[in-house]
Short mmCIF file of C-alpha atoms and ligand atoms in Angstrom, two decimals:
data_model
loop_
_atom_site.label_atom_id
_atom_site.label_comp_id
_atom_site.label_asym_id
_atom_site.label_seq_id
_atom_site.Cartn_x
_atom_site.Cartn_y
_atom_site.Cartn_z
CA MET A 1 9.89 -52.95 47.19
CA ALA A 2 9.53 -56.56 45.47
CA GLU A 3 7.76 -57.95 42.98
CA ILE A 4 4.86 -59.28 43.82
CA GLY A 5 2.31 -61.81 41.59
CA ASN A 6 0.85 -65.12 41.65
CA ASP A 7 3.21 -66.46 38.17
CA ILE A 8 4.71 -69.96 39.90
CA LYS A 9 6.83 -70.21 36.73
CA LYS A 10 8.66 -66.72 37.95
CA ALA A 11 8.95 -68.28 41.66
CA LYS A 12 10.15 -71.61 40.38
CA GLN A 13 13.29 -70.20 38.18
CA ILE A 14 14.39 -67.76 41.04
CA LEU A 15 14.30 -70.72 43.55
CA ASP A 16 16.29 -72.53 40.78
CA ASN A 17 18.99 -70.31 40.79
CA GLY A 18 19.52 -69.54 44.20
CA GLY A 19 17.33 -66.68 44.58
CA LEU A 20 14.64 -66.10 47.58
CA VAL A 21 10.57 -65.94 47.30
CA ALA A 22 8.35 -65.28 49.49
CA ILE A 23 5.49 -68.44 49.46
CA PRO A 24 1.71 -67.77 51.36
CA THR A 25 1.18 -70.73 53.88
CA GLU A 26 -2.31 -71.78 55.46
CA THR A 27 -0.36 -69.99 58.64
CA VAL A 28 1.82 -66.65 57.82
CA TYR A 29 3.97 -66.08 55.32
CA GLY A 30 7.65 -67.81 54.16
CA LEU A 31 10.74 -66.75 53.31
CA ALA A 32 11.79 -69.63 50.49
CA GLY A 33 14.87 -71.11 49.83
CA ASN A 34 16.70 -74.60 48.20
CA ALA A 35 17.16 -76.29 51.73
CA PHE A 36 19.84 -78.11 50.35
CA ASP A 37 21.44 -74.85 48.90
CA GLU A 38 24.28 -73.72 51.57
CA GLU A 39 24.07 -70.18 49.78
CA ALA A 40 20.10 -69.79 49.65
CA VAL A 41 20.16 -71.00 53.15
CA SER A 42 22.79 -68.36 53.90
CA LYS A 43 20.82 -65.67 52.22
CA ILE A 44 17.41 -66.11 54.66
CA PHE A 45 19.42 -65.50 57.73
CA ALA A 46 20.97 -62.25 56.12
CA ALA A 47 17.45 -61.23 55.35
CA LYS A 48 15.96 -61.73 58.27
CA ASN A 49 18.60 -60.49 60.19
CA ARG A 50 18.31 -64.23 62.30
CA PRO A 51 21.03 -65.92 64.26
CA SER A 52 22.54 -68.51 62.51
CA PHE A 53 21.63 -70.81 65.27
CA ASP A 54 18.05 -70.91 64.87
CA PRO A 55 17.18 -73.53 62.29
CA LEU A 56 14.59 -73.48 59.44
CA ILE A 57 11.78 -75.52 59.06
CA VAL A 58 11.74 -77.89 55.93
CA HIS A 59 9.22 -77.73 53.60
CA THR A 60 7.63 -79.91 50.52
CA ASP A 61 4.42 -81.36 49.58
CA SER A 62 4.30 -84.79 50.44
CA LEU A 63 5.24 -87.18 52.78
CA ASP A 64 7.20 -88.97 51.21
CA LYS A 65 9.32 -86.67 50.01
CA ILE A 66 9.63 -86.28 53.60
CA GLU A 67 11.16 -89.46 54.07
CA THR A 68 13.60 -89.11 51.72
CA PHE A 69 15.32 -86.69 54.00
CA THR A 70 14.45 -87.62 57.40
CA THR A 71 16.41 -90.85 58.87
CA GLU A 72 12.61 -92.57 60.03
CA VAL A 73 9.24 -91.22 60.69
CA PRO A 74 7.53 -92.93 63.84
CA GLU A 75 4.54 -94.19 64.13
CA ARG A 76 2.38 -91.26 65.51
CA ALA A 77 4.39 -88.87 63.43
CA LYS A 78 2.91 -90.56 60.69
CA GLN A 79 -0.28 -90.61 61.63
CA LEU A 80 -0.38 -86.62 62.55
CA ALA A 81 1.08 -86.18 59.08
CA LYS A 82 -1.42 -88.41 57.69
CA ARG A 83 -3.99 -86.84 59.62
CA PHE A 84 -3.33 -82.99 59.66
CA TRP A 85 -0.93 -82.20 56.58
CA PRO A 86 -1.11 -80.68 54.39
CA GLY A 87 -1.99 -77.80 56.97
CA PRO A 88 -0.62 -76.03 60.19
CA LEU A 89 1.61 -78.71 61.54
CA THR A 90 5.67 -79.47 61.74
CA LEU A 91 7.10 -82.47 62.77
CA LEU A 92 10.09 -82.19 64.55
CA LEU A 93 12.60 -85.44 63.42
CA GLN A 94 15.87 -87.18 62.86
CA LYS A 95 17.03 -85.64 59.90
CA ALA A 96 19.21 -87.15 56.63
CA ASP A 97 22.47 -86.33 55.38
CA ALA A 98 20.59 -84.66 52.84
CA VAL A 99 19.57 -81.25 54.70
CA PRO A 100 22.54 -79.05 55.11
CA ASP A 101 23.98 -78.52 58.77
CA LEU A 102 23.44 -75.14 58.17
CA THR A 103 19.69 -75.47 57.36
CA THR A 104 19.48 -76.96 60.84
CA SER A 105 21.87 -75.15 62.62
CA GLY A 106 23.96 -77.82 63.10
CA LEU A 107 21.11 -79.58 64.79
CA SER A 108 20.71 -82.98 64.13
CA SER A 109 16.98 -83.01 63.51
CA VAL A 110 15.08 -81.47 60.92
CA ALA A 111 11.26 -79.52 61.09
CA CYS A 112 8.90 -80.88 58.47
CA ARG A 113 6.09 -79.28 56.87
CA VAL A 114 3.76 -79.86 54.15
CA PRO A 115 1.87 -76.15 54.30
CA SER A 116 -1.74 -75.86 52.95
CA HIS A 117 -2.18 -73.68 50.30
CA THR A 118 -2.42 -74.73 46.56
CA LEU A 119 -0.33 -72.19 45.03
CA THR A 120 2.62 -73.24 47.22
CA LEU A 121 1.93 -76.98 46.86
CA GLU A 122 1.65 -76.65 43.39
CA LEU A 123 5.32 -75.15 43.51
CA LEU A 124 6.73 -77.48 45.84
CA SER A 125 5.33 -80.49 43.22
CA GLN A 126 7.68 -79.10 40.55
CA LEU A 127 11.30 -78.70 42.78
CA ASP A 128 13.32 -81.32 43.31
CA TYR A 129 14.05 -80.03 46.19
CA PRO A 130 12.16 -78.96 49.68
CA LEU A 131 12.27 -75.50 50.94
CA ALA A 132 13.85 -73.78 53.49
CA ALA A 133 11.06 -71.81 55.03
CA PRO A 134 10.68 -69.02 57.79
CA SER A 135 8.31 -66.55 59.36
CA ALA A 136 8.89 -63.72 56.01
CA ASN A 137 9.73 -61.14 58.85
CA PRO A 138 12.39 -59.32 60.84
CA PHE A 139 13.65 -61.80 63.35
CA GLY A 140 11.80 -60.86 66.45
CA TYR A 141 8.64 -59.17 64.65
CA VAL A 142 5.61 -60.60 64.37
CA SER A 143 4.30 -62.82 61.42
CA PRO A 144 3.34 -61.66 58.24
CA THR A 145 0.07 -62.73 56.97
CA THR A 146 -0.59 -61.16 53.63
CA ALA A 147 1.95 -60.11 50.16
CA GLN A 148 1.96 -56.60 51.94
CA HIS A 149 3.41 -57.14 55.00
CA VAL A 150 5.88 -59.33 53.48
CA ASP A 151 6.42 -56.39 51.58
CA GLN A 152 6.39 -53.72 53.80
CA GLN A 153 9.41 -55.18 55.51
CA LEU A 154 11.33 -57.29 53.75
CA GLY A 155 10.67 -56.39 50.01
CA ALA A 156 14.25 -54.76 49.31
CA GLN A 157 15.47 -59.00 50.67
CA VAL A 158 13.13 -61.07 48.32
CA ASP A 159 13.29 -61.59 44.85
CA TYR A 160 9.24 -62.23 44.50
CA ILE A 161 6.67 -62.31 46.01
CA LEU A 162 3.85 -65.24 45.94
CA ASP A 163 0.42 -63.25 46.61
CA GLY A 164 -1.89 -66.40 48.10
CA GLY A 165 -4.32 -63.71 49.58
CA SER A 166 -4.98 -63.34 53.18
CA ALA A 167 -3.38 -66.38 55.55
CA ARG A 168 -6.26 -68.63 56.60
CA VAL A 169 -5.55 -69.24 59.94
CA GLY A 170 -2.99 -66.82 60.60
CA ILE A 171 -0.88 -68.12 63.52
CA GLU A 172 2.13 -69.98 63.12
CA SER A 173 2.38 -73.92 62.79
CA THR A 174 2.28 -76.09 65.73
CA ILE A 175 5.51 -78.23 66.31
CA VAL A 176 5.75 -81.26 67.47
CA SER A 177 9.27 -83.36 68.33
CA PHE A 178 9.63 -86.90 67.86
CA LEU A 179 12.85 -86.93 68.92
CA GLU A 180 12.12 -88.75 72.74
CA ASN A 181 10.03 -91.92 73.12
CA LYS A 182 7.05 -89.04 73.81
CA PRO A 183 6.09 -86.56 70.93
CA LYS A 184 6.10 -83.05 72.97
CA VAL A 185 4.62 -79.63 71.51
CA LEU A 186 7.68 -77.41 71.54
CA ARG A 187 5.10 -74.54 69.93
CA LEU A 188 1.69 -74.16 70.10
CA GLY A 189 0.20 -72.36 67.04
CA GLY A 190 -2.37 -73.33 64.03
CA LEU A 191 -2.87 -77.01 65.26
CA SER A 192 -4.72 -77.55 68.66
CA VAL A 193 -3.15 -79.82 70.64
CA GLU A 194 -6.62 -81.11 71.95
CA ASP A 195 -6.57 -82.30 67.45
CA ILE A 196 -2.56 -83.65 68.52
CA GLU A 197 -4.26 -85.57 71.08
CA ASP A 198 -7.47 -86.52 69.44
CA GLU A 199 -5.36 -88.51 66.92
CA ILE A 200 -2.25 -90.11 69.00
CA GLY A 201 -2.94 -89.39 72.78
CA GLN A 202 -1.33 -87.37 75.69
CA VAL A 203 1.19 -85.25 74.49
CA ASP A 204 3.25 -83.26 76.91
CA VAL A 205 3.45 -79.14 76.15
CA ALA A 206 7.01 -78.17 77.11
CA THR A 207 6.85 -74.37 75.04
CA HIS A 208 8.08 -73.12 78.44
CA SER A 209 10.77 -70.34 77.06
CA SER A 210 14.69 -69.76 78.91
CA SER A 211 17.96 -68.99 77.44
CA GLN A 212 18.10 -72.02 76.62
CA PRO A 213 15.78 -73.19 74.37
CA ALA A 214 14.41 -76.26 72.41
CA ALA A 215 13.39 -74.70 69.59
CA PRO A 216 14.78 -71.29 69.79
CA GLY A 217 12.03 -68.81 68.25
CA MET A 218 10.70 -69.92 71.41
CA LEU A 219 12.82 -66.76 72.90
CA LYS A 220 10.76 -65.29 76.08
CA SER A 221 10.17 -62.03 74.26
CA HIS A 222 9.36 -62.41 69.99
CA TYR A 223 6.60 -62.21 68.49
CA ALA A 224 6.89 -58.35 69.50
CA PRO A 225 5.72 -54.95 68.14
CA GLN A 226 8.20 -52.21 67.95
CA LYS A 227 5.17 -49.98 70.67
CA THR A 228 5.32 -50.88 73.89
CA ILE A 229 2.57 -53.36 74.37
CA VAL A 230 1.58 -54.11 78.15
CA LEU A 231 -1.47 -56.50 79.56
CA LEU A 232 -4.15 -55.43 81.21
CA ASN A 233 -3.42 -56.72 84.27
CA ASP A 234 -0.13 -55.16 84.30
CA ILE A 235 -1.33 -51.96 84.33
CA ASN A 236 -4.16 -49.61 85.63
CA LEU A 237 -6.18 -47.77 83.39
CA HIS A 238 -7.58 -45.97 86.31
CA ASP A 239 -4.52 -43.82 86.93
CA ILE A 240 -3.89 -42.61 83.39
CA THR A 241 -5.53 -39.44 82.51
CA ASP A 242 -4.59 -38.94 78.82
CA TYR A 243 -6.09 -42.27 76.93
CA SER A 244 -5.87 -40.82 73.28
CA GLU A 245 -2.49 -42.08 72.83
CA PHE A 246 -3.34 -45.71 73.98
CA GLY A 247 -4.51 -48.60 72.07
CA ALA A 248 -5.98 -52.00 72.74
CA ILE A 249 -6.29 -56.05 71.28
CA VAL A 250 -9.23 -57.33 73.11
CA PHE A 251 -10.96 -60.88 72.30
CA GLN A 252 -14.84 -59.53 72.21
CA ASP A 253 -15.04 -56.15 74.03
CA LYS A 254 -13.62 -53.44 73.81
CA LEU A 255 -12.59 -51.38 76.90
CA SER A 256 -14.27 -48.67 78.37
CA ASN A 257 -11.28 -45.97 78.88
CA ILE A 258 -9.72 -45.67 75.15
CA PRO A 259 -10.60 -44.28 72.67
CA ALA A 260 -13.41 -46.98 70.44
CA GLU A 261 -11.28 -45.74 66.93
CA ASN A 262 -7.98 -47.15 68.68
CA GLN A 263 -9.43 -50.54 69.89
CA MET A 264 -9.23 -53.78 67.47
CA VAL A 265 -11.43 -56.27 68.10
CA LEU A 266 -10.55 -59.94 67.23
CA SER A 267 -13.51 -61.25 67.50
CA GLU A 268 -16.39 -60.23 68.16
CA ARG A 269 -18.22 -63.37 68.46
CA GLY A 270 -15.76 -64.97 70.74
CA ASP A 271 -14.15 -67.38 68.15
CA VAL A 272 -10.43 -68.17 68.87
CA ASN A 273 -10.03 -69.44 65.33
CA GLU A 274 -11.26 -66.06 64.35
CA ALA A 275 -9.29 -64.36 66.85
CA ALA A 276 -6.06 -65.86 65.47
CA LYS A 277 -6.65 -65.54 61.88
CA HIS A 278 -6.72 -61.60 63.14
CA LEU A 279 -4.21 -61.14 66.18
CA PHE A 280 -0.93 -60.21 63.40
CA LYS A 281 -2.79 -58.38 61.54
CA TYR A 282 -3.91 -55.93 64.46
CA LEU A 283 -0.70 -56.36 66.12
CA ARG A 284 0.71 -54.79 62.85
CA LEU A 285 -2.22 -52.07 61.99
CA LEU A 286 -1.71 -50.53 66.17
CA ASP A 287 1.74 -50.42 65.40
CA GLU A 288 1.79 -48.41 62.66
CA ARG A 289 -0.73 -45.79 63.81
CA PRO A 290 1.37 -42.86 65.00
CA ASP A 291 -1.14 -41.47 67.53
CA ILE A 292 -0.93 -44.85 69.86
CA HIS A 293 2.56 -44.78 71.93
CA THR A 294 1.34 -47.94 73.87
CA ILE A 295 -0.58 -51.19 72.97
CA VAL A 296 -2.91 -52.71 75.53
CA THR A 297 -3.95 -56.31 75.52
CA ASN A 298 -5.31 -59.46 77.09
CA TYR A 299 -5.04 -63.48 77.27
CA VAL A 300 -8.01 -64.80 75.31
CA PRO A 301 -9.77 -68.35 76.28
CA ASN A 302 -6.72 -70.70 76.84
CA VAL A 303 -8.91 -73.13 73.90
CA GLY A 304 -8.05 -74.39 71.19
CA LEU A 305 -6.23 -71.95 68.80
CA GLY A 306 -6.58 -69.96 72.35
CA ARG A 307 -3.48 -71.43 73.84
CA ALA A 308 -1.52 -70.22 70.93
CA ILE A 309 -2.48 -67.03 70.50
CA ASN A 310 -1.79 -66.55 74.78
CA ASP A 311 1.41 -67.45 73.99
CA ARG A 312 1.86 -64.82 71.49
CA ILE A 313 0.37 -62.08 73.76
CA LYS A 314 3.37 -63.31 76.77
CA ARG A 315 5.85 -63.36 74.78
CA ALA A 316 5.16 -59.73 73.08
CA THR A 317 4.22 -58.55 76.38
CA SER A 318 7.50 -59.81 77.72
CA LYS A 319 10.13 -57.64 78.23
CA GLY A 320 13.55 -59.93 78.56
O1 TXA B 401 3.44 -71.53 60.06
C1 TXA B 401 4.92 -71.62 60.46
O2 TXA B 401 5.59 -72.92 60.43
C2 TXA B 401 5.48 -71.05 59.23
C3 TXA B 401 5.37 -71.67 57.51
C4 TXA B 401 6.80 -70.09 56.86
O3 TXA B 401 5.19 -72.37 57.52
N1 TXA B 401 7.32 -71.00 59.68
C5 TXA B 401 8.11 -70.17 60.65
O4 TXA B 401 9.40 -70.50 60.41
O5 TXA B 401 7.47 -70.41 61.99
P1 TXA B 401 9.95 -69.40 61.63
O6 TXA B 401 11.69 -69.49 61.88
O7 TXA B 401 9.48 -68.21 61.91
O8 TXA B 401 9.88 -70.77 63.41
C6 TXA B 401 10.28 -72.10 63.33
C7 TXA B 401 10.70 -72.12 64.32
C8 TXA B 401 11.76 -71.63 65.32
O9 TXA B 401 11.47 -70.95 66.99
C9 TXA B 401 13.03 -73.01 65.59
O10 TXA B 401 13.73 -72.62 66.66
C10 TXA B 401 11.96 -73.99 65.66
O11 TXA B 401 11.26 -74.43 64.24
N2 TXA B 401 12.95 -74.98 64.52
C11 TXA B 401 13.28 -75.17 63.01
N3 TXA B 401 14.34 -75.88 63.03
C12 TXA B 401 13.91 -76.88 64.65
C13 TXA B 401 14.87 -78.22 65.06
N4 TXA B 401 15.99 -78.82 64.41
N5 TXA B 401 15.29 -77.99 66.33
C14 TXA B 401 14.36 -77.33 67.02
N6 TXA B 401 13.16 -76.49 66.95
C15 TXA B 401 13.62 -75.84 65.59
MG1 MG B 402 9.31 -67.10 62.84
#
């Protein structure tokens, strides 16, 4: 168990000394350390059991500061930053020497983000360095949207958890690469493609997984709970005689076969934003239920944040 609280001074002290602090953001909680300190960064990889080839996002509180550790911010990246930061957007830019290779897994690019959360922005404004922060979950598992989620899984590895309540967006940031001429979405997330295109015009979306992903967190099987999780279309519910060990995560309406108390509705009013906020919390709730062995789920409407939800569902239900 880690200490949980909202003491920014304490968080700063730990970070200044090379320690790790879990921080709230509007998307998910991050496991943060000084991005310029290789020792702190190695602690992050170790705590998450994250392979060292999977680079970290670097967080700070302004575009001006990001300009100090990148070589160039292209015009359209600036436009997105000005409109959507602080917010659920990560920009992939060319890194400057200030960022250690360990933080970016040896890549010449760095993922940068200004998160939208008052506590974390206040903390960032007081630091002389940016924070490297992956989602505060063991590698491959569902991201945490509350301080308690972090404590359950990484409580022993983190020095302090800054409690900023339930994450408002609930799904990780959208990653847009500016490494090539045309901007490319590498991870669907909390900022919709529609909003991005409204600002800078058509972008490529290249989030398909492979064994050599552009963003290694885009591995095919990721964001997965420990239990078996299957798509509704991939099982024949009529063949099953005992539904009591089944759970379900559904968009608006419960399924008829599975006990109602085993089912979580993402958004009764059919709102994809509300569904995004609930997705990881509900996956955890069902994963923790000892009486449930299989979780059934289904895609949501593929618009707005629905695309990011469907991406996570696809990865969570993928076998390998
Ligand atoms: O919402 C978020 O982005 C959260 C909060 C804490 O900010 N962070 C987060 O970090 O989701 P993480 O580490 O779980 O996911 C970061 C993703 C990974 O898929 C990683 O491979 C990719 O970003 N990434 C980071 N730096 C990269 C780089 N230089 N090139 C390509 N992909 C990169
Ligand atoms: Mg993650």
